[in-house]
Structures are given as C-alpha cells and as structure tokens.
mmCIF file of C-alpha atoms and ligand atoms in Angstrom:
data_model
loop_
_atom_site.group_PDB
_atom_site.id
_atom_site.type_symbol
_atom_site.label_atom_id
_atom_site.label_comp_id
_atom_site.label_asym_id
_atom_site.label_seq_id
_atom_site.Cartn_x
_atom_site.Cartn_y
_atom_site.Cartn_z
ATOM 1 C CA MET A 21 -46.482 -8.010 -93.067
ATOM 2 C CA PRO A 22 -49.645 -9.542 -92.245
ATOM 3 C CA ALA A 23 -50.728 -9.410 -88.628
ATOM 4 C CA GLU A 24 -49.547 -11.978 -85.969
ATOM 5 C CA LEU A 25 -52.023 -14.284 -84.810
ATOM 6 C CA ILE A 26 -53.238 -14.350 -81.131
ATOM 7 C CA ASP A 27 -53.693 -18.185 -80.477
ATOM 8 C CA GLY A 28 -56.697 -18.673 -78.433
ATOM 9 C CA THR A 29 -56.211 -22.336 -78.366
ATOM 10 C CA ALA A 30 -52.880 -22.054 -76.710
ATOM 11 C CA ILE A 31 -53.925 -19.446 -74.283
ATOM 12 C CA ALA A 32 -57.231 -21.351 -73.274
ATOM 13 C CA ARG A 33 -54.847 -24.414 -72.883
ATOM 14 C CA GLU A 34 -52.534 -22.381 -70.298
ATOM 15 C CA VAL A 35 -55.886 -20.948 -68.533
ATOM 16 C CA ARG A 36 -57.088 -24.556 -68.114
ATOM 17 C CA SER A 37 -54.011 -25.867 -66.888
ATOM 18 C CA ASP A 38 -53.808 -23.161 -64.199
ATOM 19 C CA VAL A 39 -57.423 -24.198 -63.435
ATOM 20 C CA ALA A 40 -56.240 -28.062 -62.865
ATOM 21 C CA ARG A 41 -53.790 -26.923 -60.686
ATOM 22 C CA ASP A 42 -56.055 -24.706 -58.550
ATOM 23 C CA THR A 43 -58.567 -27.551 -58.634
ATOM 24 C CA ALA A 44 -56.142 -30.027 -57.290
ATOM 25 C CA ARG A 45 -55.211 -27.533 -54.483
ATOM 26 C CA LEU A 46 -58.697 -27.230 -53.477
ATOM 27 C CA ILE A 47 -59.401 -31.029 -53.592
ATOM 28 C CA ALA A 48 -56.242 -31.410 -51.425
ATOM 29 C CA ARG A 49 -58.206 -29.124 -48.749
ATOM 30 C CA GLY A 50 -61.305 -31.337 -49.142
ATOM 31 C CA ILE A 51 -63.370 -29.093 -51.737
ATOM 32 C CA ARG A 52 -63.923 -30.431 -55.101
ATOM 33 C CA PRO A 53 -65.296 -27.721 -57.420
ATOM 34 C CA GLY A 54 -68.531 -28.872 -58.908
ATOM 35 C CA LEU A 55 -70.392 -27.386 -61.980
ATOM 36 C CA ALA A 56 -73.858 -28.307 -63.154
ATOM 37 C CA VAL A 57 -74.835 -27.475 -66.849
ATOM 38 C CA VAL A 58 -78.573 -27.620 -67.586
ATOM 39 C CA LEU A 59 -79.742 -28.216 -71.140
ATOM 40 C CA VAL A 60 -83.249 -27.841 -72.166
ATOM 41 C CA GLY A 61 -84.521 -29.397 -75.404
ATOM 42 C CA GLU A 62 -82.330 -30.555 -78.295
ATOM 43 C CA ASN A 63 -80.983 -27.348 -80.092
ATOM 44 C CA PRO A 64 -77.763 -29.115 -81.690
ATOM 45 C CA ALA A 65 -75.275 -26.350 -81.346
ATOM 46 C CA SER A 66 -76.213 -26.260 -77.603
ATOM 47 C CA ALA A 67 -75.768 -29.701 -77.093
ATOM 48 C CA VAL A 68 -72.345 -29.413 -78.558
ATOM 49 C CA TYR A 69 -71.543 -26.767 -76.318
ATOM 50 C CA VAL A 70 -72.703 -28.714 -73.272
ATOM 51 C CA ARG A 71 -70.803 -31.626 -73.895
ATOM 52 C CA ALA A 72 -67.805 -29.456 -74.315
ATOM 53 C CA LYS A 73 -68.229 -27.760 -70.932
ATOM 54 C CA GLY A 74 -68.833 -30.981 -69.303
ATOM 55 C CA LYS A 75 -65.730 -32.675 -70.764
ATOM 56 C CA ALA A 76 -63.706 -29.675 -69.992
ATOM 57 C CA SER A 77 -64.707 -29.594 -66.377
ATOM 58 C CA GLU A 78 -63.845 -33.201 -65.932
ATOM 59 C CA GLU A 79 -60.731 -32.845 -67.523
ATOM 60 C CA ALA A 80 -60.054 -30.134 -64.924
ATOM 61 C CA GLY A 81 -60.675 -32.630 -62.202
ATOM 62 C CA MET A 82 -64.165 -31.159 -61.239
ATOM 63 C CA HIS A 83 -67.371 -32.606 -60.272
ATOM 64 C CA SER A 84 -69.414 -32.390 -63.148
ATOM 65 C CA VAL A 85 -73.147 -32.794 -63.716
ATOM 66 C CA THR A 86 -75.031 -32.383 -66.653
ATOM 67 C CA ILE A 87 -78.816 -32.470 -66.637
ATOM 68 C CA ARG A 88 -80.805 -32.906 -69.829
ATOM 69 C CA LEU A 89 -84.548 -31.645 -69.831
ATOM 70 C CA PRO A 90 -87.005 -32.044 -72.333
ATOM 71 C CA ALA A 91 -88.103 -29.471 -74.768
ATOM 72 C CA ASP A 92 -91.582 -29.056 -73.236
ATOM 73 C CA THR A 93 -90.145 -28.534 -69.917
ATOM 74 C CA THR A 94 -92.206 -25.768 -67.984
ATOM 75 C CA GLN A 95 -90.460 -22.796 -66.305
ATOM 76 C CA ALA A 96 -91.945 -24.281 -62.924
ATOM 77 C CA GLN A 97 -90.193 -27.611 -63.564
ATOM 78 C CA LEU A 98 -87.103 -25.747 -64.473
ATOM 79 C CA PHE A 99 -87.049 -23.603 -61.531
ATOM 80 C CA GLU A 100 -87.255 -26.790 -59.533
ATOM 81 C CA GLN A 101 -84.117 -27.846 -60.747
ATOM 82 C CA VAL A 102 -82.295 -24.512 -60.492
ATOM 83 C CA ASP A 103 -83.500 -24.577 -56.757
ATOM 84 C CA ARG A 104 -82.036 -27.942 -55.933
ATOM 85 C CA LEU A 105 -78.827 -27.319 -57.691
ATOM 86 C CA ASN A 106 -78.845 -23.774 -55.618
ATOM 87 C CA ALA A 107 -79.142 -25.908 -52.611
ATOM 88 C CA ASP A 108 -76.575 -28.674 -53.494
ATOM 89 C CA PRO A 109 -73.311 -28.137 -51.526
ATOM 90 C CA ALA A 110 -71.470 -30.055 -53.885
ATOM 91 C CA ILE A 111 -72.385 -27.604 -56.973
ATOM 92 C CA HIS A 112 -70.509 -24.164 -56.986
ATOM 93 C CA GLY A 113 -71.583 -23.323 -60.547
ATOM 94 C CA ILE A 114 -74.850 -23.408 -62.374
ATOM 95 C CA LEU A 115 -75.014 -22.719 -66.114
ATOM 96 C CA VAL A 116 -78.250 -23.067 -67.816
ATOM 97 C CA GLN A 117 -77.571 -23.257 -71.484
ATOM 98 C CA MET A 118 -79.277 -20.538 -73.482
ATOM 99 C CA PRO A 119 -81.430 -20.147 -75.641
ATOM 100 C CA LEU A 120 -84.349 -21.814 -73.800
ATOM 101 C CA PRO A 121 -87.387 -23.137 -75.410
ATOM 102 C CA LYS A 122 -89.887 -20.182 -75.759
ATOM 103 C CA GLN A 123 -92.191 -21.127 -72.910
ATOM 104 C CA ILE A 124 -89.644 -20.304 -70.608
ATOM 105 C CA ASP A 125 -88.751 -16.612 -69.304
ATOM 106 C CA SER A 126 -84.831 -16.649 -69.709
ATOM 107 C CA GLN A 127 -84.447 -13.721 -67.705
ATOM 108 C CA ALA A 128 -86.348 -15.280 -64.786
ATOM 109 C CA VAL A 129 -84.142 -18.288 -64.932
ATOM 110 C CA VAL A 130 -81.201 -16.261 -64.958
ATOM 111 C CA ARG A 131 -82.387 -14.247 -61.745
ATOM 112 C CA ARG A 132 -83.440 -17.687 -60.348
ATOM 113 C CA VAL A 133 -79.599 -18.908 -60.248
ATOM 114 C CA ARG A 134 -77.965 -17.704 -56.710
ATOM 115 C CA PRO A 135 -75.597 -15.101 -57.849
ATOM 116 C CA GLU A 136 -72.972 -16.926 -55.533
ATOM 117 C CA LYS A 137 -73.273 -19.875 -58.231
ATOM 118 C CA ASP A 138 -73.824 -17.677 -61.401
ATOM 119 C CA VAL A 139 -70.706 -18.949 -63.231
ATOM 120 C CA ASP A 140 -71.948 -17.191 -66.403
ATOM 121 C CA GLY A 141 -71.926 -13.724 -64.639
ATOM 122 C CA PHE A 142 -75.452 -13.070 -66.253
ATOM 123 C CA HIS A 143 -77.300 -12.154 -62.760
ATOM 124 C CA PRO A 144 -78.180 -8.607 -62.305
ATOM 125 C CA VAL A 145 -76.333 -8.630 -58.963
ATOM 126 C CA ASN A 146 -73.186 -9.956 -60.940
ATOM 127 C CA ALA A 147 -73.557 -7.470 -63.744
ATOM 128 C CA GLY A 148 -73.799 -4.804 -61.116
ATOM 129 C CA LYS A 149 -70.828 -5.888 -59.240
ATOM 130 C CA LEU A 150 -69.008 -5.953 -62.592
ATOM 131 C CA LEU A 151 -69.906 -2.296 -63.007
ATOM 132 C CA ILE A 152 -69.033 -0.962 -59.764
ATOM 133 C CA GLY A 153 -65.971 -2.807 -59.740
ATOM 134 C CA GLU A 154 -66.684 -5.297 -56.754
ATOM 135 C CA ARG A 155 -64.249 -8.136 -57.222
ATOM 136 C CA ASP A 156 -66.275 -10.921 -55.496
ATOM 137 C CA GLY A 157 -68.907 -11.135 -58.429
ATOM 138 C CA PHE A 158 -68.624 -13.053 -61.716
ATOM 139 C CA ALA A 159 -68.064 -11.523 -65.137
ATOM 140 C CA PRO A 160 -69.571 -13.143 -68.328
ATOM 141 C CA CYS A 161 -67.229 -15.565 -69.769
ATOM 142 C CA THR A 162 -66.570 -14.341 -73.237
ATOM 143 C CA PRO A 163 -65.600 -10.961 -72.311
ATOM 144 C CA ALA A 164 -63.333 -12.018 -69.615
ATOM 145 C CA GLY A 165 -61.887 -14.462 -71.927
ATOM 146 C CA VAL A 166 -61.024 -11.389 -74.207
ATOM 147 C CA GLN A 167 -59.316 -9.607 -71.406
ATOM 148 C CA GLU A 168 -57.475 -12.653 -70.094
ATOM 149 C CA MET A 169 -56.234 -12.883 -73.889
ATOM 150 C CA LEU A 170 -55.221 -9.304 -73.997
ATOM 151 C CA VAL A 171 -53.359 -9.772 -70.540
ATOM 152 C CA ARG A 172 -51.566 -13.220 -71.458
ATOM 153 C CA SER A 173 -50.471 -11.735 -74.866
ATOM 154 C CA GLY A 174 -48.798 -8.768 -73.142
ATOM 155 C CA ILE A 175 -51.026 -6.231 -74.794
ATOM 156 C CA GLU A 176 -51.175 -2.943 -72.859
ATOM 157 C CA THR A 177 -54.687 -1.793 -72.222
ATOM 158 C CA LYS A 178 -54.083 0.959 -69.968
ATOM 159 C CA GLY A 179 -54.482 4.392 -71.704
ATOM 160 C CA SER A 180 -55.607 2.766 -74.972
ATOM 161 C CA GLU A 181 -58.299 3.549 -77.183
ATOM 162 C CA CYS A 182 -60.490 0.674 -77.084
ATOM 163 C CA VAL A 183 -63.701 0.507 -79.332
ATOM 164 C CA ILE A 184 -66.136 -2.346 -78.979
ATOM 165 C CA VAL A 185 -68.557 -3.030 -81.746
ATOM 166 C CA GLY A 186 -71.720 -4.530 -80.393
ATOM 167 C CA ARG A 187 -73.704 -3.750 -77.340
ATOM 168 C CA SER A 188 -75.071 -7.065 -76.349
ATOM 169 C CA THR A 189 -75.801 -7.952 -72.625
ATOM 170 C CA ILE A 190 -73.410 -11.077 -72.838
ATOM 171 C CA VAL A 191 -70.368 -9.460 -74.810
ATOM 172 C CA GLY A 192 -70.319 -5.590 -75.558
ATOM 173 C CA LYS A 193 -71.527 -4.153 -72.263
ATOM 174 C CA PRO A 194 -69.501 -6.379 -69.923
ATOM 175 C CA MET A 195 -66.805 -5.986 -72.166
ATOM 176 C CA ALA A 196 -66.842 -2.205 -71.598
ATOM 177 C CA ALA A 197 -67.397 -2.568 -67.853
ATOM 178 C CA LEU A 198 -64.223 -4.848 -67.774
ATOM 179 C CA LEU A 199 -61.972 -2.314 -69.638
ATOM 180 C CA ILE A 200 -63.026 0.789 -67.926
ATOM 181 C CA GLN A 201 -62.254 -0.544 -64.341
ATOM 182 C CA ASP A 202 -59.121 0.898 -62.631
ATOM 183 C CA ALA A 203 -57.434 -2.585 -62.510
ATOM 184 C CA PRO A 204 -54.632 -4.477 -64.076
ATOM 185 C CA GLY A 205 -55.645 -5.380 -67.949
ATOM 186 C CA ALA A 206 -58.047 -2.382 -67.856
ATOM 187 C CA ASN A 207 -57.727 1.285 -67.552
ATOM 188 C CA ALA A 208 -58.815 1.706 -71.191
ATOM 189 C CA THR A 209 -60.468 4.576 -72.751
ATOM 190 C CA VAL A 210 -63.714 2.705 -74.211
ATOM 191 C CA THR A 211 -66.275 3.442 -76.940
ATOM 192 C CA ILE A 212 -69.129 1.006 -77.723
ATOM 193 C CA CYS A 213 -70.500 1.374 -81.074
ATOM 194 C CA HIS A 214 -73.841 -0.173 -82.158
ATOM 195 C CA SER A 215 -76.384 -0.584 -85.247
ATOM 196 C CA ARG A 216 -77.308 3.136 -84.638
ATOM 197 C CA THR A 217 -73.928 4.550 -84.566
ATOM 198 C CA VAL A 218 -73.120 6.825 -87.320
ATOM 199 C CA ASP A 219 -69.889 6.473 -89.330
ATOM 200 C CA LEU A 220 -68.729 3.316 -87.745
ATOM 201 C CA GLY A 221 -65.605 3.347 -89.536
ATOM 202 C CA ALA A 222 -64.469 6.817 -87.890
ATOM 203 C CA HIS A 223 -64.542 5.000 -84.488
ATOM 204 C CA THR A 224 -63.183 1.769 -85.590
ATOM 205 C CA ARG A 225 -60.137 3.643 -87.369
ATOM 206 C CA ARG A 226 -59.234 5.062 -83.891
ATOM 207 C CA ALA A 227 -59.065 1.953 -82.041
ATOM 208 C CA ASP A 228 -55.827 0.817 -80.758
ATOM 209 C CA ILE A 229 -57.634 -2.330 -79.594
ATOM 210 C CA LEU A 230 -60.773 -3.250 -81.696
ATOM 211 C CA ILE A 231 -63.224 -5.760 -80.366
ATOM 212 C CA VAL A 232 -65.854 -7.042 -82.719
ATOM 213 C CA ALA A 233 -69.064 -8.702 -81.555
ATOM 214 C CA ALA A 234 -71.711 -7.357 -84.067
ATOM 215 C CA GLY A 235 -73.196 -10.834 -85.138
ATOM 216 C CA ARG A 236 -72.483 -10.075 -88.872
ATOM 217 C CA PRO A 237 -70.199 -11.831 -90.813
ATOM 218 C CA ARG A 238 -66.989 -10.274 -92.195
ATOM 219 C CA PHE A 239 -68.429 -6.869 -90.841
ATOM 220 C CA ILE A 240 -65.290 -5.028 -90.379
ATOM 221 C CA THR A 241 -63.118 -4.791 -93.342
ATOM 222 C CA GLY A 242 -59.556 -3.599 -93.638
ATOM 223 C CA ASP A 243 -60.208 -0.041 -94.464
ATOM 224 C CA MET A 244 -61.752 0.256 -91.032
ATOM 225 C CA VAL A 245 -58.733 -0.697 -88.872
ATOM 226 C CA LYS A 246 -56.006 1.391 -87.709
ATOM 227 C CA PRO A 247 -52.640 0.030 -89.087
ATOM 228 C CA GLY A 248 -50.806 -1.914 -86.312
ATOM 229 C CA SER A 249 -53.693 -2.058 -84.311
ATOM 230 C CA VAL A 250 -54.857 -5.405 -82.146
ATOM 231 C CA VAL A 251 -58.031 -6.891 -83.515
ATOM 232 C CA ILE A 252 -60.312 -9.322 -81.514
ATOM 233 C CA ASP A 253 -62.973 -11.060 -83.080
ATOM 234 C CA VAL A 254 -65.808 -12.475 -81.010
ATOM 235 C CA GLY A 255 -68.120 -13.223 -83.960
ATOM 236 C CA ILE A 256 -68.779 -16.991 -85.182
ATOM 237 C CA ASN A 257 -71.000 -17.242 -88.102
ATOM 238 C CA ARG A 258 -71.774 -19.917 -90.729
ATOM 239 C CA VAL A 259 -71.488 -18.951 -94.262
ATOM 240 C CA ASP A 260 -72.335 -21.193 -97.261
ATOM 241 C CA ASP A 261 -69.086 -22.321 -99.271
ATOM 242 C CA VAL A 262 -69.621 -24.835 -101.944
ATOM 243 C CA ARG A 263 -65.952 -26.046 -101.652
ATOM 244 C CA ALA A 264 -66.463 -26.939 -97.950
ATOM 245 C CA LYS A 265 -67.374 -30.509 -97.181
ATOM 246 C CA ASN A 266 -70.416 -29.756 -95.301
ATOM 247 C CA GLY A 267 -71.218 -26.727 -97.506
ATOM 248 C CA TYR A 268 -70.205 -24.125 -95.157
ATOM 249 C CA ILE A 269 -67.506 -22.402 -93.285
ATOM 250 C CA LEU A 270 -67.019 -20.760 -89.901
ATOM 251 C CA VAL A 271 -66.239 -16.835 -90.318
ATOM 252 C CA GLY A 272 -65.853 -14.078 -87.897
ATOM 253 C CA ASP A 273 -67.352 -10.741 -87.721
ATOM 254 C CA VAL A 274 -64.097 -9.469 -89.240
ATOM 255 C CA ASP A 275 -62.990 -9.904 -92.667
ATOM 256 C CA PHE A 276 -59.990 -11.651 -91.999
ATOM 257 C CA ALA A 277 -58.134 -11.362 -95.495
ATOM 258 C CA THR A 278 -58.187 -7.609 -95.494
ATOM 259 C CA VAL A 279 -57.923 -6.882 -91.838
ATOM 260 C CA ARG A 280 -54.846 -9.094 -91.398
ATOM 261 C CA GLU A 281 -53.099 -6.941 -93.837
ATOM 262 C CA VAL A 282 -53.764 -3.983 -91.884
ATOM 263 C CA ALA A 283 -53.557 -4.888 -88.160
ATOM 264 C CA GLY A 284 -50.655 -5.604 -85.906
ATOM 265 C CA ARG A 285 -52.262 -8.631 -84.319
ATOM 266 C CA ILE A 286 -55.503 -10.644 -84.818
ATOM 267 C CA THR A 287 -57.591 -13.517 -83.462
ATOM 268 C CA PRO A 288 -58.564 -16.120 -85.950
ATOM 269 C CA VAL A 289 -62.027 -17.577 -86.535
ATOM 270 C CA PRO A 290 -62.227 -20.286 -85.319
ATOM 271 C CA GLY A 291 -59.245 -20.802 -82.468
ATOM 272 C CA GLY A 292 -59.494 -17.240 -81.204
ATOM 273 C CA VAL A 293 -61.948 -16.074 -78.698
ATOM 274 C CA GLY A 294 -64.067 -19.255 -78.764
ATOM 275 C CA PRO A 295 -61.776 -21.653 -76.640
ATOM 276 C CA MET A 296 -61.352 -18.859 -74.038
ATOM 277 C CA THR A 297 -64.972 -18.826 -73.140
ATOM 278 C CA ILE A 298 -64.960 -22.561 -71.622
ATOM 279 C CA ALA A 299 -61.654 -21.766 -69.985
ATOM 280 C CA MET A 300 -62.980 -18.941 -68.086
ATOM 281 C CA LEU A 301 -66.139 -20.730 -67.173
ATOM 282 C CA LEU A 302 -63.861 -23.186 -65.433
ATOM 283 C CA LYS A 303 -62.013 -20.355 -63.921
ATOM 284 C CA ASN A 304 -65.103 -18.915 -62.714
ATOM 285 C CA THR A 305 -66.046 -22.423 -60.984
ATOM 286 C CA VAL A 306 -63.063 -22.767 -59.278
ATOM 287 C CA ARG A 307 -63.290 -19.345 -57.863
ATOM 288 C CA ALA A 308 -66.953 -19.949 -56.814
ATOM 289 C CA ALA A 309 -65.705 -22.898 -54.901
ATOM 290 C CA GLU A 310 -62.846 -20.755 -53.207
ATOM 291 C CA LEU A 311 -65.402 -17.978 -52.252
ATOM 292 C CA ALA A 312 -67.906 -20.750 -50.899
ATOM 293 C CA SER A 313 -65.297 -22.189 -48.777
ATOM 294 C CA ALA A 314 -63.919 -18.890 -47.731
ATOM 295 C CA GLU A 315 -67.422 -18.197 -46.695
ATOM 296 C CA LEU A 316 -68.109 -21.497 -44.778
ATOM 297 C CA ALA A 317 -64.732 -20.741 -43.037
ATOM 298 C CA SER A 318 -65.876 -17.237 -41.888
ATOM 299 C CA ALA A 319 -69.405 -18.406 -40.796
ATOM 300 C CA GLY A 320 -67.795 -21.217 -38.593
ATOM 301 C CA ALA A 321 -65.388 -18.984 -36.978
ATOM 302 C CA ALA A 322 -68.331 -16.670 -36.355
ATOM 303 C CA ALA A 323 -70.419 -19.643 -34.655
HETATM 304 N N1 LIG B 412 -75.360 -20.163 -75.193
HETATM 305 C C1 LIG B 412 -74.236 -19.434 -76.013
HETATM 306 N N2 LIG B 412 -73.452 -18.998 -75.016
HETATM 307 C C2 LIG B 412 -73.721 -19.273 -73.847
HETATM 308 C C3 LIG B 412 -73.038 -18.824 -72.543
HETATM 309 O O1 LIG B 412 -71.951 -18.326 -72.410
HETATM 310 N N3 LIG B 412 -73.805 -19.301 -71.372
HETATM 311 C C4 LIG B 412 -74.977 -19.706 -71.378
HETATM 312 N N4 LIG B 412 -75.642 -20.105 -70.407
HETATM 313 N N5 LIG B 412 -75.562 -19.962 -72.519
HETATM 314 C C5 LIG B 412 -75.118 -19.951 -73.726
#
C-alpha cells in the first residue's frame, strides 16, 4: 500500500487559523502584531515569497509592512532600515529576505536585527537559545514547521530514530536542536548526515523519521528508506520536464515515486513542508508581540 500523504497545506491552514485567533485576542488588548519584510533587489523567487508573506500576515489580521529596496542598496542603507524597524514599537517581527545582493554581508544583517524581533530565528542569540532549550527565543520557520507537522499529525517523536539529511544553518542544524530537546514533539535520537557521510543509506534505512533537506532533486530513493517510516521532504527543486506547460516541474529531495511505495507516511512536494514555513513565521510574529507586551507590562510594574 502506498504511503499516506501528510497534507502540509491543510496543517498550515490550521496553524494560520490559530494565529488569526491569537492575533484577534492581542488586538482586543490593544496590541496589533506587526511584521516587516524587507526585500533588496528583484530576485523573482524572493519577490514571490515576500508577496506571500505580506498577504498571509494581512490575512491573519496583522499590521504588515513590506519595504522594497533597490539592488544597489549599500550595507549602511540596509542597516539604517533595520535600525528604524528595530526601534519601531508597531513592528514585532523583522524578516530580511535572503539571498541578499553580494555587496551586503548577510551575516552582519542577521546580527543587526534585534533578537527579540528576529522571527526568522537566524540571529546567533536565537540559535543559542534553541540549542540550550530556552523557550523565549525563536526557532527558524522551516524546521519549526516540520516539528509542528509531526505533532499535528500525531507522529510520536519520543524515543524515535530520527535521521536528518543536510546540515544547513537554516534547516538541518536547527532541526536537530529542536528534536533532541527534552520537550513535547522532541526527545528523539537524532543523526545528522551530510555530503561527507559514509554509507548514507545505512543511516537513512534506520530512520523511523527521515527528514531530507539536501538540496538535491530526488536524492533519496525507495531502497534507502525503512518500511513504514515517516518521510519529510524539505527540498524544492526545479527540474526540466518537456511535458510541463512552463518546461519544468517542482520536485523534492525525495524520489516520491519509489519512496511512497516503502514509507508509511510522506510529505508531497509541493504541498508538504513549504506552506508550513509561512505559517510558522506568523506564529513567531504573534509570539514576538506577546513577549514584547509581557516585557512592557513587567517594565511598567517595576517603574
Ligand atoms: N529565503 C528563503 N527562505 C527564507 C527564510 O525563511 N527567511 C529569509 N529571511 N529568507 C529566506
């Protein structure tokens, strides 16, 4: 029997509906969560993502600001914008869309955003908090979305063998940090595999939960998967296909046709992890607003 599909679009809709409810509650208390998205240049894929983020935050009832800067923006000019947003009390979350033009040092920009407004979860302070298990930081949206999907699909992570393929700062490493915590939706035994791993299949075949973020189309094939396991495909790749209207199709890092014959449950591409990322961005933004209001209240009580 082919694997059951894990429907990321439906789960993301649930998360976004929870976010809209929490946003309405905050608005009733006089706080409207605000998200600012900054786009530098005209990368077409980035422009699509930025529009989607703006639209989703508006739909959730948030205050939404999109700042578009020209491709020749200097680092100092971008810092000026970030500093302004850092100081703006109506903005609780700031996201600077990556990749940035080459004259700009992305890591310096990541560090410039106040950690309390870093809803991307990229700032070293938030990366550190995630690793330590401090709950008042922000986890990067894609791995947080994978964890949310597992929890909402009723997939037990506690004591499971979880194998992650890919060690990126945005997905693989924070994914491992999330799943090793002594917390709900975690407590897994985690292995991270990467381009220098010897005998990758020996690792992936042990996985009860296999999470693939390798950036290589159809990299994981059916023979590399444990029968009945859960397979989460974080990849999204364009591959040429003459039968497609626009000449290409989107595929994951998992070879869906062969893996779905072996796995118990699997995320499709598109419609799997992708929609979860924006949902988690909204969730982080609401939490940033809640934390900011709690901070204000305690500062007021102390004064
Ligand atoms: N570019 C692609 N994905 C992301 C993301 O999650 N955050 C930011 N800031 N840029 C991205």
